[in-house]
Short mmCIF file of C-alpha atoms in Angstrom, two decimals:
data_model
loop_
_atom_site.label_atom_id
_atom_site.label_comp_id
_atom_site.label_asym_id
_atom_site.label_seq_id
_atom_site.Cartn_x
_atom_site.Cartn_y
_atom_site.Cartn_z
CA MET H 1 14.36 -75.46 -45.97
CA PHE H 2 10.68 -74.65 -45.55
CA LEU H 3 10.63 -76.10 -42.02
CA LYS H 4 13.68 -74.06 -41.12
CA CYS H 5 12.04 -70.78 -42.24
CA PHE H 6 8.85 -71.66 -40.37
CA TYR H 7 10.90 -72.28 -37.24
CA PHE H 8 12.52 -68.80 -37.32
CA ILE H 9 9.15 -67.11 -38.02
CA SER H 10 7.64 -68.82 -34.99
CA ILE H 11 10.51 -67.61 -32.80
CA ASP H 12 10.08 -64.03 -34.05
CA ASN H 13 6.35 -64.09 -33.33
CA TYR H 14 6.97 -65.41 -29.84
CA ILE H 15 9.47 -62.64 -29.07
CA THR H 16 7.11 -59.97 -30.44
CA GLU H 17 4.18 -61.26 -28.38
CA THR H 18 6.35 -61.39 -25.27
CA ILE H 19 7.45 -57.78 -25.73
CA ILE H 20 3.85 -56.62 -26.30
CA TRP H 21 2.59 -58.42 -23.18
CA ASN H 22 5.43 -56.97 -21.15
CA ILE H 23 4.50 -53.48 -22.35
CA VAL H 24 0.83 -54.08 -21.56
CA PHE H 25 1.75 -55.34 -18.08
CA GLY H 26 4.01 -52.36 -17.47
CA LEU H 27 1.36 -49.88 -18.58
CA SER H 28 -1.25 -51.62 -16.42
CA VAL H 29 0.99 -51.37 -13.36
CA PHE H 30 1.72 -47.70 -14.15
CA ILE H 31 -1.99 -46.90 -14.55
CA LEU H 32 -2.80 -48.72 -11.32
CA ILE H 33 -0.12 -46.79 -9.44
CA LEU H 34 -1.38 -43.52 -10.99
CA ILE H 35 -4.97 -44.29 -9.93
CA VAL H 36 -3.85 -45.05 -6.37
CA PHE H 37 -1.80 -41.83 -6.34
CA LEU H 38 -4.75 -39.75 -7.59
CA ILE H 39 -7.06 -41.30 -4.98
CA ILE H 40 -4.57 -40.50 -2.21
CA LEU H 41 -4.07 -36.97 -3.59
CA ARG H 42 -7.80 -36.34 -3.85
CA ASN H 43 -8.34 -37.52 -0.28
CA LYS H 44 -5.51 -35.31 0.91
CA ILE H 45 -7.01 -32.31 -0.90
CA ARG H 46 -10.38 -33.01 0.70
CA ILE H 47 -8.84 -33.38 4.15
CA ASP H 48 -6.82 -30.18 3.69
CA ALA H 49 -9.90 -28.35 2.41
CA ARG H 50 -11.90 -29.36 5.48
CA LYS H 51 -8.99 -28.50 7.76
CA TYR H 52 -8.48 -25.05 6.24
CA ALA H 53 -12.23 -24.41 6.15
CA ILE H 54 -12.35 -25.01 9.91
CA TYR H 55 -9.24 -22.86 10.33
CA GLU H 56 -10.82 -20.05 8.29
CA LYS H 57 -14.00 -20.12 10.34
CA LYS H 58 -12.14 -20.03 13.66
CA THR H 59 -9.75 -17.32 12.49
CA GLU H 60 -12.60 -15.15 11.22
CA GLN H 61 -14.31 -15.46 14.60
CA VAL H 62 -11.11 -14.46 16.40
CA LEU H 63 -10.68 -11.39 14.19
CA ILE H 64 -14.31 -10.31 14.62
CA GLU H 65 -14.09 -10.67 18.42
CA TYR H 66 -10.87 -8.67 18.47
CA LEU H 67 -12.24 -5.85 16.30
CA TYR H 68 -15.43 -5.40 18.29
CA ALA H 69 -13.59 -5.63 21.61
CA VAL H 70 -11.18 -2.87 20.57
CA ASN H 71 -14.05 -0.81 19.16
CA GLU H 72 -15.78 -0.98 22.55
CA GLY H 73 -12.64 0.18 24.29
CA LEU H 74 -11.77 -3.14 25.91
CA GLU H 75 -8.11 -3.87 26.67
CA LEU H 76 -7.06 -7.24 25.34
CA LYS H 77 -4.29 -8.51 27.62
CA ASP H 78 -4.15 -12.03 26.19
CA ASP H 79 -1.92 -11.84 23.13
CA LYS H 80 -1.81 -15.61 22.71
CA LYS H 81 -4.28 -15.65 19.83
CA ARG H 82 -2.63 -12.71 18.13
CA ASN H 83 0.80 -14.34 18.42
CA LYS H 84 -0.73 -17.53 17.01
CA LEU H 85 -1.93 -15.54 14.00
CA LYS H 86 1.53 -14.05 13.56
CA SER H 87 3.11 -17.48 13.49
CA ASP H 88 0.44 -18.68 11.06
CA LEU H 89 1.54 -16.00 8.61
CA LEU H 90 4.72 -17.98 8.03
CA ASN H 91 2.54 -20.59 6.30
CA SER H 92 1.72 -19.24 2.82
CA ARG H 93 -1.64 -21.06 2.69
CA LYS H 94 -2.75 -19.75 6.05
CA ARG H 95 -1.45 -16.28 5.19
CA LYS H 96 -3.66 -16.23 2.10
CA ILE H 97 -6.63 -17.29 4.22
CA ILE H 98 -5.99 -14.58 6.82
CA THR H 99 -5.59 -11.96 4.10
CA SER H 100 -8.81 -13.06 2.40
CA ILE H 101 -10.65 -12.82 5.75
CA PHE H 102 -9.36 -9.27 6.21
CA LEU H 103 -10.49 -8.32 2.71
CA LYS H 104 -13.90 -9.90 3.30
CA LEU H 105 -14.41 -8.11 6.62
CA ARG H 106 -13.16 -4.87 5.06
CA GLN H 107 -16.21 -4.92 2.80
CA GLU H 108 -18.58 -5.54 5.69
CA VAL H 109 -17.46 -3.03 8.34
CA SER H 110 -17.34 0.75 8.48
CA GLY H 111 -16.31 3.66 10.66
CA GLY H 112 -14.03 2.91 13.58
CA LEU H 113 -13.88 -0.77 12.76
CA ILE H 114 -12.00 0.01 9.56
CA ILE H 115 -9.38 1.90 11.57
CA ASN H 116 -9.14 -1.03 14.00
CA MET H 117 -8.66 -3.40 11.09
CA GLY H 118 -5.82 -1.26 9.77
CA ASP H 119 -4.14 -1.27 13.17
CA LEU H 120 -4.47 -5.04 13.53
CA TYR H 121 -3.27 -5.52 9.96
CA GLU H 122 -0.04 -3.76 10.84
CA LYS H 123 0.34 -5.35 14.28
CA LEU H 124 0.17 -8.80 12.73
CA GLY H 125 2.74 -7.74 10.15
CA LEU H 126 0.60 -8.42 7.10
CA HIS H 127 1.68 -5.11 5.59
CA LYS H 128 5.26 -6.44 5.44
CA TYR H 129 4.19 -9.11 2.97
CA ASP H 130 2.44 -6.46 0.88
CA ARG H 131 5.62 -4.39 0.83
CA ILE H 132 7.51 -7.45 -0.38
CA LYS H 133 5.05 -7.65 -3.28
CA LEU H 134 6.10 -4.16 -4.33
CA ASN H 135 9.50 -5.61 -5.25
CA SER H 136 7.97 -8.33 -7.41
CA LYS H 137 8.71 -8.55 -11.13
CA LYS H 138 5.06 -9.45 -11.74
CA TRP H 139 2.83 -6.42 -12.28
CA ASN H 140 -0.25 -8.16 -10.84
CA SER H 141 1.56 -8.89 -7.56
CA ILE H 142 2.55 -5.22 -7.31
CA ALA H 143 -1.03 -4.14 -7.97
CA LEU H 144 -2.39 -6.49 -5.29
CA GLY H 145 0.19 -5.24 -2.79
CA LEU H 146 -0.75 -1.63 -3.47
CA ARG H 147 -4.45 -2.45 -3.20
CA ASP H 148 -4.10 -4.07 0.21
CA LEU H 149 -1.86 -1.30 1.52
CA ARG H 150 -4.53 1.19 0.47
CA LEU H 151 -7.50 -0.73 1.83
CA PHE H 152 -5.88 -1.03 5.25
CA ARG H 153 -4.50 2.53 5.14
CA VAL H 154 -0.89 1.67 5.78
CA LYS H 155 1.05 4.93 5.99
CA GLY H 156 4.73 5.80 5.88
CA ILE H 157 5.40 4.10 2.55
CA GLN H 158 4.73 7.00 0.17
CA LYS H 159 8.27 6.89 -1.17
CA SER H 160 7.92 3.23 -2.13
CA VAL H 161 4.50 3.76 -3.73
CA SER H 162 5.61 6.85 -5.68
CA LYS H 163 7.81 4.62 -7.85
CA PHE H 164 4.66 3.27 -9.47
CA ILE H 165 2.95 6.56 -10.35
CA ASN H 166 4.17 6.26 -13.94
CA HIS H 167 4.38 2.47 -14.17
CA PRO H 168 3.98 1.02 -17.72
CA ARG H 169 0.95 -1.02 -16.62
CA GLU H 170 -2.26 0.97 -16.17
CA GLU H 171 -3.48 -1.38 -13.43
CA VAL H 172 -0.40 -0.66 -11.29
CA ARG H 173 -0.61 3.10 -11.89
CA ARG H 174 -4.27 3.07 -10.91
CA GLU H 175 -3.60 1.34 -7.59
CA ALA H 176 -0.71 3.73 -6.83
CA HIS H 177 -2.91 6.77 -7.52
CA LEU H 178 -5.76 5.35 -5.44
CA TYR H 179 -3.34 4.65 -2.60
CA PHE H 180 -2.30 8.31 -2.37
CA ILE H 181 -5.90 9.56 -2.38
CA GLY H 182 -7.39 6.78 -0.26
CA VAL H 183 -4.75 6.97 2.46
CA LEU H 184 -3.69 10.64 2.41
CA GLY H 185 -6.84 12.36 1.18
CA PHE H 186 -6.36 15.71 -0.58
CA LYS H 187 -2.70 15.75 0.43
CA GLY H 188 -2.26 12.72 -1.77
CA LEU H 189 -3.03 14.85 -4.83
CA ASN H 190 0.63 15.84 -4.82
CA PHE H 191 1.31 12.75 -6.93
CA LEU H 192 0.00 14.87 -9.83
CA ASP H 193 3.22 16.89 -9.71
CA ASN H 194 5.16 13.93 -11.07
CA LEU H 195 2.52 12.32 -13.29
CA THR H 196 3.57 11.98 -16.92
CA ARG H 197 1.31 9.12 -17.98
CA PRO H 198 -2.38 9.30 -19.02
CA LEU H 199 -5.30 9.27 -16.60
CA SER H 200 -8.23 7.42 -18.14
CA GLU H 201 -11.81 8.56 -17.53
CA TRP H 202 -12.38 5.48 -15.38
CA ASP H 203 -9.31 6.32 -13.29
CA GLN H 204 -10.55 9.86 -12.82
CA ILE H 205 -14.00 8.66 -11.75
CA GLN H 206 -12.45 6.37 -9.14
CA LEU H 207 -10.14 9.10 -7.82
CA LEU H 208 -12.98 11.62 -7.62
CA GLY H 209 -15.05 9.01 -5.78
CA GLN H 210 -12.29 8.74 -3.18
CA LEU H 211 -12.00 12.52 -2.85
CA LYS H 212 -15.73 12.86 -2.14
CA LYS H 213 -15.15 11.09 1.16
CA PHE H 214 -13.03 13.93 2.51
CA ASP H 215 -13.79 17.45 3.70
CA ASP H 216 -13.13 19.75 0.75
CA GLN H 217 -11.95 22.46 3.15
CA GLU H 218 -8.67 20.55 3.32
CA MET H 219 -8.13 20.77 -0.43
CA PRO H 220 -4.80 22.33 -1.41
CA ASP H 221 -4.39 25.00 -4.07
CA ILE H 222 -4.93 23.28 -7.41
CA SER H 223 -4.03 26.19 -9.67
CA ASN H 224 -0.59 24.76 -10.49
CA TRP H 225 -2.14 21.53 -11.76
CA LEU H 226 -4.32 23.59 -14.12
CA LYS H 227 -1.04 24.77 -15.66
CA SER H 228 0.47 21.29 -15.94
CA ASN H 229 2.29 20.08 -19.04
CA ASN H 230 0.25 16.87 -18.79
CA ASP H 231 -3.17 17.39 -20.40
CA TYR H 232 -4.59 14.54 -18.33
CA VAL H 233 -3.61 16.31 -15.13
CA ILE H 234 -5.36 19.47 -16.35
CA LEU H 235 -8.53 17.56 -17.26
CA PHE H 236 -8.56 15.81 -13.88
CA SER H 237 -8.03 19.15 -12.13
CA LEU H 238 -10.92 20.63 -14.11
CA ASN H 239 -13.11 17.78 -12.87
CA ILE H 240 -12.06 18.64 -9.31
CA VAL H 241 -12.94 22.29 -9.96
CA SER H 242 -16.37 21.23 -11.20
CA LEU H 243 -17.06 18.71 -8.42
CA PHE H 244 -16.02 20.99 -5.56
CA ASN H 245 -17.01 24.35 -7.11
CA ARG H 246 -13.53 25.89 -6.85
CA ILE H 247 -14.51 29.33 -8.14
CA GLU H 248 -11.16 30.79 -7.07
CA THR H 249 -9.65 29.24 -10.19
CA LYS H 250 -11.24 31.85 -12.49
CA ASP H 251 -7.95 33.22 -13.81
CA GLU H 252 -6.66 29.75 -14.65
CA LEU H 253 -9.93 28.89 -16.42
CA LEU H 254 -9.73 32.05 -18.53
CA PHE H 255 -6.13 31.22 -19.40
CA LEU H 256 -7.16 27.73 -20.55
CA LEU H 257 -9.43 29.22 -23.22
CA ASN H 258 -6.28 29.43 -25.34
CA HIS H 259 -5.02 25.94 -24.60
CA GLU H 260 -4.00 23.87 -27.63
CA ASN H 261 -6.17 20.92 -26.53
CA GLU H 262 -9.77 21.34 -27.71
CA ILE H 263 -11.19 19.13 -24.96
CA ILE H 264 -9.56 21.31 -22.32
CA ARG H 265 -10.87 24.49 -23.95
CA ILE H 266 -14.40 23.09 -24.06
CA LYS H 267 -14.23 21.99 -20.43
CA ALA H 268 -12.96 25.45 -19.45
CA ILE H 269 -15.88 27.12 -21.27
CA GLU H 270 -18.35 24.80 -19.54
CA LEU H 271 -16.93 25.69 -16.12
CA LEU H 272 -16.87 29.42 -16.88
CA SER H 273 -20.51 29.04 -17.86
CA LYS H 274 -21.32 27.06 -14.71
CA PHE H 275 -19.82 29.78 -12.52
CA GLU H 276 -21.22 32.56 -14.77
CA PHE H 277 -17.89 34.34 -15.16
CA ILE H 278 -19.01 36.97 -17.66
CA GLU H 279 -15.39 38.02 -18.32
CA ALA H 280 -15.15 35.02 -20.61
CA LYS H 281 -17.86 36.36 -22.93
CA SER H 282 -15.79 39.13 -24.52
CA ILE H 283 -12.77 36.83 -24.87
CA LEU H 284 -14.82 34.21 -26.69
CA ILE H 285 -16.63 36.74 -28.87
CA ASN H 286 -13.34 38.29 -29.97
CA ASN H 287 -11.95 34.85 -30.78
CA TYR H 288 -15.19 33.43 -32.18
CA GLU H 289 -13.94 32.85 -35.72
CA ASN H 290 -11.18 30.59 -34.39
CA LEU H 291 -13.49 28.39 -32.34
CA THR H 292 -14.22 24.84 -33.45
CA LYS H 293 -17.80 23.68 -34.08
CA LYS H 294 -17.97 21.99 -30.68
CA GLU H 295 -16.60 25.05 -28.92
CA LYS H 296 -19.15 27.27 -30.66
CA ILE H 297 -22.04 25.13 -29.44
CA VAL H 298 -20.73 25.22 -25.87
CA PHE H 299 -20.17 28.98 -26.16
CA TRP H 300 -23.72 29.63 -27.41
CA ASN H 301 -25.11 27.66 -24.49
CA PHE H 302 -22.95 29.84 -22.23
CA LEU H 303 -24.20 33.00 -23.94
CA LYS H 304 -27.77 31.82 -23.46
CA GLU H 305 -27.28 32.20 -19.70
CA ILE H 306 -25.57 35.62 -19.63
CA ALA H 307 -26.58 37.44 -22.84
CA THR H 308 -27.79 41.06 -22.70
CA LYS H 309 -29.44 43.32 -25.25
CA GLU H 310 -25.97 44.59 -26.24
CA ASP H 311 -25.22 41.16 -27.67
CA SER H 312 -27.95 41.49 -30.31
CA THR H 313 -25.51 42.72 -32.98
CA PHE H 314 -23.21 39.74 -32.49
CA ILE H 315 -26.13 37.32 -32.55
CA LEU H 316 -27.60 38.76 -35.74
CA LYS H 317 -24.19 38.63 -37.38
CA HIS H 318 -23.92 34.90 -36.73
CA ILE H 319 -27.59 33.92 -36.94
CA ASN H 320 -26.96 32.15 -40.25
CA GLU H 321 -24.39 29.69 -38.94
CA GLU H 322 -24.34 26.35 -40.73
CA SER H 323 -24.96 24.50 -37.48
CA PHE H 324 -28.68 23.89 -36.93
CA GLU H 325 -28.14 23.72 -33.18
CA VAL H 326 -26.41 27.12 -33.15
CA LYS H 327 -29.27 28.68 -35.13
CA VAL H 328 -31.84 27.39 -32.64
CA ILE H 329 -29.89 28.67 -29.61
CA ALA H 330 -29.15 32.01 -31.29
CA LEU H 331 -32.84 32.61 -32.04
CA GLU H 332 -33.82 31.61 -28.50
CA ILE H 333 -31.33 34.12 -27.12
CA LEU H 334 -32.44 36.85 -29.51
CA VAL H 335 -36.12 36.54 -28.68
CA SER H 336 -35.34 36.62 -24.97
CA ILE H 337 -33.16 39.77 -25.06
CA ASN H 338 -34.52 41.72 -28.05
CA LYS H 339 -38.00 40.82 -29.27
CA LYS H 340 -38.04 43.80 -31.66
CA GLU H 341 -35.03 42.48 -33.61
CA TYR H 342 -36.50 39.00 -33.51
CA LYS H 343 -39.75 40.23 -35.10
CA LEU H 344 -37.84 42.16 -37.79
CA LEU H 345 -35.86 39.03 -38.59
CA GLU H 346 -39.07 37.01 -38.73
CA GLU H 347 -40.59 39.48 -41.23
CA ASN H 348 -37.52 39.92 -43.47
CA SER H 349 -35.69 36.59 -43.44
CA ASN H 350 -35.37 34.75 -46.75
CA ASP H 351 -33.49 31.81 -45.21
CA ALA H 352 -35.79 28.78 -45.44
CA SER H 353 -34.11 26.83 -42.63
CA LEU H 354 -34.12 29.89 -40.38
CA ASN H 355 -37.80 30.50 -41.07
CA LYS H 356 -38.62 26.91 -40.18
CA ILE H 357 -36.91 27.33 -36.81
CA ILE H 358 -38.73 30.64 -36.20
CA HIS H 359 -42.03 28.99 -37.05
CA PHE H 360 -41.23 26.10 -34.72
CA LEU H 361 -40.34 28.44 -31.83
CA ASN H 362 -43.44 30.55 -32.36
CA ARG H 363 -45.72 27.52 -32.46
CA ASN H 364 -44.22 25.68 -29.46
CA TYR H 365 -43.15 28.54 -27.18
CA GLY H 366 -45.56 31.29 -28.17
CA TYR H 367 -42.88 33.67 -29.44
#
């Protein structure tokens, strides 16, 4: 009985060892095949990398020669190379290389060469692939398509781009806005008519940077945008007014003093001060009690530039404002327009904080 049990145990061990060795052999073969595959793949990647590096270098040289030849007014009759580039666009890898070369050169050239690049970009048909990206379901593809269309100033697609003015993704909206300004200049500002989404400060800085490149004599009437229902459009328009000194917007600026948005009211006061529109003084004085602390500070800085002796009564009435900054500005204004009242205040004031400021002004500015 014992020998019989030992016999069956031996058979079981043999079968188990056989299975294990078969598994080890199979895994070894699989690993060996995988190593060979990875070696072949790595070599192929290296070969392809060298091949495409050579292709990139040659293609870049062709593009540079073409751009400078056109810029010098030379007629290129041989379209063989250009047709070769067109056919290469059918290969996605080569198309990416050609696009990257265009983007690289775009950063290195200026003036007429940029226009030539735009023309060649369209002649090769690269803009068609960018337009295809506009139909993508991926927001980043749309943004890249808009960027390239803007950089190479592809026109005639405003209707397609306008669909993205109020896109949910900020990155897509930004590229759409930049397209209109970068390609159409001041005429592109018309996208503001349909803007319902926010314009971040960074977006506004970029848009204003684009606008600086154009002659401000071509700027359209912006008064309607100062009356927009979108506060971001108003704020952007106010930045345009400030940057390009659009003093013809005085009536709109005065109207904005009653806007419900504090930031807009403050910006309007700052611009009225910058342009020294004294009509704003009486409006702000009459509404002084309703101004916020920030508005009051901006207003007092405005008054500092345009105050007259007739404003002494108003200044004395509000000389004891809680705001330290307002007190300082008020005293500076008073001493500059009515030294007699300033001296009387200095002699009769029982306000400790006010007296400290008076003492400071007298000591440092000789009042």
